[in-house]
XYZ file of C-alpha atoms in Angstrom:
480
model
C 83.323 129.666 135.389
C 80.441 129.235 137.813
C 79.289 125.661 138.274
C 76.005 124.992 136.484
C 74.056 121.953 135.448
C 73.827 120.870 131.852
C 70.093 121.394 132.192
C 70.774 125.061 133.139
C 72.962 125.388 130.052
C 70.291 123.911 127.838
C 67.643 126.292 129.168
C 69.754 129.268 128.105
C 70.921 128.037 124.704
C 67.632 126.338 123.773
C 69.290 123.167 122.565
C 67.706 119.862 121.619
C 68.663 117.071 124.037
C 69.356 113.873 122.165
C 69.409 111.498 125.088
C 66.791 109.922 127.309
C 65.896 111.989 130.354
C 67.002 115.414 131.521
C 70.538 116.758 130.974
C 71.616 117.196 134.613
C 75.435 116.688 134.828
C 77.459 119.561 136.302
C 79.515 121.811 134.023
C 82.667 123.408 135.449
C 84.099 125.006 132.309
C 83.628 125.671 128.597
C 86.050 125.033 125.773
C 85.967 125.532 122.020
C 89.332 123.791 121.513
C 89.387 120.028 121.979
C 93.092 120.209 122.868
C 92.325 122.193 126.016
C 89.310 120.220 127.230
C 89.422 119.195 130.891
C 87.094 116.776 132.716
C 83.849 118.573 133.538
C 84.005 120.914 130.532
C 81.325 121.584 127.977
C 82.745 121.529 124.449
C 81.133 123.892 121.943
C 81.899 122.983 118.341
C 82.564 126.298 116.602
C 82.870 126.349 112.836
C 85.059 128.861 111.022
C 86.386 129.457 107.517
C 89.304 127.044 107.981
C 88.203 124.778 110.833
C 85.195 122.852 112.101
C 84.979 121.917 115.754
C 82.462 119.204 114.932
C 85.371 117.127 113.658
C 86.766 117.036 117.198
C 83.577 116.446 119.191
C 84.380 112.813 119.945
C 87.942 113.737 120.929
C 86.560 116.275 123.395
C 84.336 113.624 124.962
C 87.260 111.220 125.170
C 89.183 113.865 127.138
C 86.427 114.191 129.723
C 83.945 116.681 128.324
C 80.534 116.254 129.944
C 78.774 116.990 126.667
C 79.189 118.769 123.349
C 77.136 121.519 121.744
C 76.792 120.913 118.016
C 74.730 122.214 115.118
C 74.016 118.783 113.636
C 73.321 115.338 115.029
C 76.710 113.730 115.679
C 75.175 110.437 116.854
C 76.631 110.982 120.329
C 73.528 110.005 122.261
C 72.912 111.767 125.543
C 76.195 113.673 125.352
C 75.151 116.199 122.746
C 72.999 119.324 122.641
C 71.985 120.307 119.124
C 71.450 124.005 118.361
C 70.937 125.893 115.088
C 74.146 127.946 115.524
C 76.926 127.002 117.938
C 78.593 130.428 117.800
C 75.324 132.052 118.837
C 74.890 129.434 121.577
C 78.332 130.339 122.917
C 77.242 133.958 123.181
C 73.944 133.186 124.840
C 75.601 130.983 127.426
C 78.140 133.741 128.167
C 75.375 136.308 128.553
C 73.565 133.999 130.990
C 76.682 133.603 133.127
C 77.174 137.387 133.089
C 73.585 137.907 134.308
C 74.047 135.285 137.027
C 77.264 136.807 138.418
C 76.227 140.432 137.782
C 79.590 142.174 138.298
C 79.921 145.930 137.817
C 81.077 146.006 134.214
C 83.169 148.418 132.163
C 83.200 147.986 128.389
C 86.111 149.437 126.429
C 86.521 150.043 122.727
C 88.618 152.307 120.553
C 91.187 152.195 117.795
C 94.192 151.984 120.124
C 95.065 151.952 123.805
C 92.317 149.503 124.791
C 94.713 147.098 126.440
C 96.594 149.824 128.306
C 93.341 151.278 129.650
C 92.170 147.780 130.580
C 95.366 147.150 132.520
C 95.052 150.513 134.261
C 91.497 149.688 135.271
C 92.361 146.197 136.471
C 95.159 147.571 138.633
C 93.006 150.332 140.126
C 90.057 148.054 140.847
C 92.274 145.379 142.399
C 93.801 147.970 144.713
C 90.347 149.196 145.630
C 89.086 145.713 146.508
C 92.071 144.918 148.750
C 91.369 141.200 148.553
C 87.620 141.499 149.122
C 86.893 140.190 145.646
C 88.348 139.737 142.185
C 88.508 141.631 138.898
C 87.904 139.882 135.591
C 89.777 141.465 132.683
C 90.079 140.476 129.035
C 93.181 138.415 128.318
C 95.223 138.839 125.156
C 93.167 139.730 122.106
C 89.966 137.985 123.217
C 87.807 140.927 122.156
C 85.765 139.689 119.184
C 82.507 137.764 118.849
C 84.204 134.597 120.134
C 86.726 136.147 122.512
C 84.200 138.255 124.428
C 81.941 135.261 125.246
C 84.974 133.248 126.343
C 85.989 136.137 128.589
C 82.537 136.331 130.186
C 82.501 132.575 130.715
C 85.514 132.966 133.027
C 83.331 134.799 135.537
C 82.865 133.339 139.010
C 80.940 134.603 142.002
C 84.204 136.036 143.363
C 84.316 138.649 140.604
C 83.087 142.056 141.755
C 84.170 143.878 138.590
C 84.577 142.977 134.932
C 86.665 144.973 132.462
C 85.911 143.819 128.933
C 87.538 144.900 125.670
C 85.209 145.048 122.677
C 86.945 145.046 119.302
C 85.620 144.759 115.784
C 86.600 144.460 112.152
C 83.099 144.969 110.745
C 79.860 146.762 111.564
C 77.544 145.026 114.002
C 80.239 143.106 115.890
C 80.364 145.499 118.843
C 76.576 145.726 118.863
C 76.523 141.950 119.321
C 79.203 141.732 122.016
C 77.774 144.739 123.852
C 74.453 142.915 123.952
C 76.191 140.052 125.745
C 78.258 142.260 128.049
C 75.711 144.987 128.919
C 78.283 147.331 130.480
C 77.480 149.783 133.252
C 80.138 152.118 131.850
C 81.036 152.237 128.155
C 84.208 153.923 126.883
C 85.360 154.910 123.423
C 89.045 155.601 124.013
C 89.759 157.113 120.592
C 89.013 156.841 116.892
C 91.777 156.413 114.314
C 92.227 154.592 110.998
C 92.213 150.921 112.022
C 90.463 147.978 110.309
C 89.218 150.637 107.900
C 88.607 148.215 105.064
C 85.885 146.515 107.093
C 84.017 149.773 107.732
C 84.213 151.780 104.526
C 86.311 154.593 106.001
C 87.124 156.353 109.244
C 83.555 157.607 109.725
C 82.411 153.998 109.521
C 84.923 153.108 112.245
C 83.410 155.781 114.491
C 79.875 154.525 113.858
C 80.900 150.948 114.615
C 82.606 151.908 117.874
C 79.494 153.815 118.961
C 77.579 150.544 119.032
C 79.061 150.108 122.515
C 76.530 152.634 123.842
C 73.431 150.758 122.664
C 72.949 148.664 125.785
C 73.541 151.365 128.402
C 70.770 151.597 130.963
C 69.336 154.880 132.217
C 71.982 154.851 134.957
C 74.837 153.833 132.656
C 77.638 156.235 131.765
C 79.104 156.833 128.305
C 82.668 158.188 128.220
C 84.433 159.768 125.233
C 87.461 162.012 124.603
C 86.586 165.678 124.071
C 89.619 165.988 121.771
C 88.291 163.407 119.306
C 87.578 164.522 115.747
C 84.193 162.854 116.267
C 83.335 164.756 119.438
C 80.307 166.490 117.910
C 78.966 163.169 116.622
C 79.317 161.603 120.063
C 77.511 164.510 121.705
C 74.582 164.293 119.270
C 74.242 160.538 119.492
C 74.468 160.489 123.286
C 71.931 163.204 123.935
C 69.738 162.141 126.840
C 72.350 159.724 128.237
C 74.899 160.338 130.956
C 77.880 161.444 128.884
C 81.248 162.137 130.503
C 84.112 163.842 128.685
C 87.846 163.730 129.325
C 90.801 165.544 127.787
C 94.129 167.143 128.601
C 95.800 170.496 128.440
C 96.985 171.122 124.908
C 94.438 168.803 123.306
C 91.661 171.262 124.141
C 91.939 174.835 125.329
C 91.256 175.629 128.983
C 89.974 172.140 129.785
C 88.127 173.132 132.977
C 85.835 175.362 130.915
C 85.025 172.839 128.204
C 82.385 170.839 130.068
C 84.862 168.116 130.950
C 84.340 165.660 133.769
C 87.990 164.649 134.066
C 91.014 166.459 132.694
C 94.774 166.859 133.012
C 96.744 170.045 133.570
C 100.398 170.961 134.163
C 101.727 168.042 132.126
C 105.471 167.524 132.331
C 107.475 164.956 130.369
C 110.750 163.822 131.901
C 113.816 163.133 129.704
C 112.576 159.569 129.183
C 109.177 160.724 127.937
C 107.104 159.727 130.973
C 104.401 162.164 132.036
C 103.501 163.682 135.366
C 100.260 165.664 135.475
C 97.490 167.039 137.643
C 94.452 164.765 137.460
C 91.519 167.136 137.843
C 87.792 166.967 138.472
C 85.397 169.649 139.645
C 86.107 168.551 143.220
C 89.722 167.383 143.282
C 93.242 167.803 141.950
C 95.869 165.064 142.402
C 99.368 164.680 140.990
C 100.016 161.512 138.987
C 103.383 160.241 137.786
C 103.121 157.623 135.045
C 105.711 154.891 134.614
C 104.880 154.569 130.905
C 106.270 156.880 128.232
C 104.170 159.024 125.941
C 101.650 161.832 126.037
C 99.077 159.382 124.687
C 99.250 157.561 128.021
C 97.980 160.711 129.736
C 94.854 160.323 127.621
C 94.692 156.615 128.478
C 95.013 157.446 132.169
C 92.213 159.998 131.961
C 89.995 157.417 130.280
C 90.686 154.888 133.035
C 90.155 157.488 135.765
C 86.833 158.509 134.211
C 85.592 154.913 134.152
C 86.547 154.402 137.786
C 84.978 157.642 138.972
C 81.781 156.670 137.149
C 81.491 153.632 139.432
C 82.527 155.625 142.515
C 86.059 154.326 143.006
C 87.948 156.685 145.361
C 90.612 158.939 143.885
C 93.280 157.508 146.187
C 92.988 154.098 144.489
C 92.950 155.722 141.046
C 96.119 157.751 141.627
C 97.962 154.807 143.166
C 96.937 152.414 140.402
C 97.908 154.778 137.593
C 101.264 155.522 139.175
C 102.152 151.878 139.808
C 101.224 150.367 136.446
C 104.137 149.252 134.280
C 104.032 148.923 130.473
C 102.311 145.919 128.946
C 104.654 143.569 127.016
C 104.662 144.483 123.340
C 103.418 147.979 124.118
C 106.260 150.392 124.901
C 108.131 147.539 126.621
C 111.703 148.736 127.135
C 114.821 146.555 126.981
C 118.209 148.056 127.873
C 121.086 146.020 126.493
C 124.743 145.877 127.458
C 125.936 146.868 124.000
C 124.355 150.296 124.490
C 121.227 149.479 122.525
C 117.798 150.308 123.944
C 114.955 148.426 122.264
C 111.413 149.677 122.778
C 109.065 146.867 121.874
C 105.788 148.364 120.651
C 105.247 145.554 118.165
C 101.914 144.199 119.367
C 99.855 146.077 116.786
C 99.714 149.286 114.800
C 97.361 151.779 113.221
C 97.840 155.386 112.237
C 96.986 156.768 115.671
C 99.217 154.391 117.628
C 102.100 154.863 115.183
C 101.904 158.624 115.593
C 101.872 158.154 119.373
C 104.974 155.946 119.157
C 106.732 158.574 117.038
C 105.861 161.201 119.644
C 107.511 159.092 122.333
C 110.628 158.458 120.273
C 111.011 162.125 119.371
C 111.267 163.081 123.062
C 114.093 160.669 123.884
C 117.764 161.683 123.922
C 120.413 160.218 121.638
C 120.175 158.743 118.160
C 116.703 157.260 117.624
C 115.515 154.922 114.896
C 111.887 154.141 114.198
C 111.405 150.645 112.738
C 108.074 150.187 110.998
C 106.373 147.168 109.492
C 103.186 147.407 107.453
C 99.984 148.667 109.048
C 97.251 146.277 107.981
C 93.543 146.528 107.162
C 93.615 150.179 106.059
C 91.635 149.690 102.866
C 92.167 151.547 99.616
C 93.898 154.483 101.328
C 96.568 152.283 102.895
C 99.472 153.836 100.998
C 98.297 157.347 101.819
C 98.139 156.450 105.513
C 101.686 155.080 105.361
C 102.869 158.251 103.640
C 101.192 160.244 106.415
C 103.165 158.531 109.173
C 106.379 158.868 107.171
C 105.887 162.627 106.965
C 104.918 162.721 110.638
C 108.127 160.916 111.646
C 110.236 163.288 109.577
C 108.582 166.397 110.999
C 108.832 165.021 114.554
C 112.612 164.863 114.215
C 113.121 161.090 114.246
C 116.738 160.485 113.207
C 116.173 157.498 110.951
C 113.307 155.404 109.639
C 113.840 151.733 108.810
C 110.935 149.987 107.105
C 110.033 146.513 105.927
C 106.952 145.445 103.984
C 105.199 146.406 100.784
C 103.124 149.264 102.200
C 105.793 150.667 104.494
C 107.821 151.544 101.404
C 105.459 154.513 101.068
C 106.320 155.682 104.580
C 109.994 155.360 103.736
C 109.625 157.396 100.552
C 107.735 160.148 102.393
C 110.365 160.304 105.140
C 113.441 160.275 102.912
C 115.324 163.138 101.344
C 117.995 164.590 103.578
C 116.799 162.316 106.383
C 118.067 158.776 106.927
C 115.622 156.252 105.545
C 116.246 152.640 104.609
C 113.815 150.058 103.296
C 114.430 146.316 103.518
C 113.034 143.354 101.650
C 112.825 141.197 104.761
C 113.189 141.290 108.525
C 116.468 139.351 108.502
C 118.321 141.999 106.488
C 116.665 144.717 108.585
C 117.928 143.150 111.793
C 121.450 142.704 110.421
C 121.582 146.380 109.489
C 120.448 147.404 112.965
C 123.021 145.197 114.655
C 125.750 146.629 112.425
C 124.676 150.120 113.401
C 124.853 149.188 117.089
C 128.543 148.448 116.656
C 129.089 151.866 115.094
C 127.059 153.848 117.633
C 127.517 153.163 121.353
C 124.130 154.626 122.314
C 121.163 153.866 120.128
C 117.415 153.683 120.749
C 115.265 151.583 118.425
C 111.459 151.560 118.603
C 109.842 148.657 116.734
C 106.223 148.783 115.593
C 103.882 147.135 113.090
C 100.545 145.403 112.740
C 100.097 141.832 113.953
C 100.342 140.599 110.378
C 103.819 142.162 110.059
C 105.198 140.015 112.932
C 107.606 142.733 114.034
C 108.091 140.931 117.333
C 110.526 138.791 115.331
C 112.777 141.822 114.883
C 112.646 142.504 118.611
C 113.484 138.880 119.403
C 116.447 138.905 117.006
C 117.850 142.102 118.510
C 117.536 140.726 122.021
C 119.068 137.393 121.034
C 122.228 139.158 119.880
C 122.860 140.935 123.155
C 122.220 140.674 126.880
C 120.305 142.888 129.234
C 121.983 145.215 131.661
C 121.660 144.603 135.378
C 118.336 146.395 135.173
C 115.456 144.005 134.749
C 114.202 143.447 131.228
C 111.012 145.284 130.577
C 111.897 148.296 132.717
C 110.287 151.483 131.589
C 112.436 154.299 130.276
C 111.403 156.379 133.305
């Protein structure tokens, strides 16, 4: 974080100073967790459904916090700033830091692929800077109304670019975080059933994601996929704004004639499912070889390339960055084991779109392939129908076997079964035992593990890895 005075903080959050005199001490960081407070930090007491930071305000001061921001008088004298709403104060402080640093900013939202696109962008922009500055990028899942402010508060004057994920589980959340972020380029990567229960259906998801475009200036660029089911809605809503489209051969016909800004042609998947393609614009054509499996990563790469071209990053940096990027842990992270088992860890999260993409990857790989699925969460009243949909999709894609665990995934199992191999398990322990038994029977086996965060499918991955050792190849190698 940039160094600011407590008085500067108070000007931007409009707090009430409880002490005598002006609040002038220097702030070097912000924390909302008293356990992570360092000397020089400002502690903001956030209140949630199961916690209240006000209970830890004194602890934060004891650990060296300069002051605390609270929503009620804690009798802490000149070490407290009282505001009506501490969560709102956190956002306003983050927005002030963003204005002060003023990096070129790319905002990303979508139902899936946000993290992959973010990592692509961070790699490309870092290559472009060549040490002349830094790139701020969202860490982990810090993409909600608390995570986005905390991300922005990490900005320093060394940051030339900021790449910020904007997620949501209800309407209005992206509108709020976009107001803090004010991106120069705003991307909707895709729209798929995810967090549906908070939006009243897939159309509600699309409307919520479109809130990212509200703060674009007259020079800002909106970017969307031409192959989205909501393409026509995007076009109508973005009339009068700079609107760039991307897509790839097969997703739309004759991409160069569809009004696209960036597109892919001559896509080739190698035996491990990694794509090479021509990255095309009206002025250039460059060959890209991805180190990440899946046709969906072609779309992710096009999204990242579009964002970079919108801020005038040269194509040489874009091609190099896309080609060099390795998979993100938990997202198509490949482990080759000495017992002949290959585990593809895609357990970080799941929705219908990302599950279908994972099935597409698995269906292109050689040998006997098993798709392991935990429940997809937050899909509302149509949750069972969505699980049935992915079960049918896996069967039609030619996946050899489907192993499922969880109440909802039973529906995927039922839809997949018949003459195909499908097994449902009551718990992850029995699921893992069955997989390990199968490894002994089959010398070459590929298992892709996926599920929503609430399913904790990373536990299955960990158990499989704990019962074997990696080959001489480094863990986390791609399948390419």
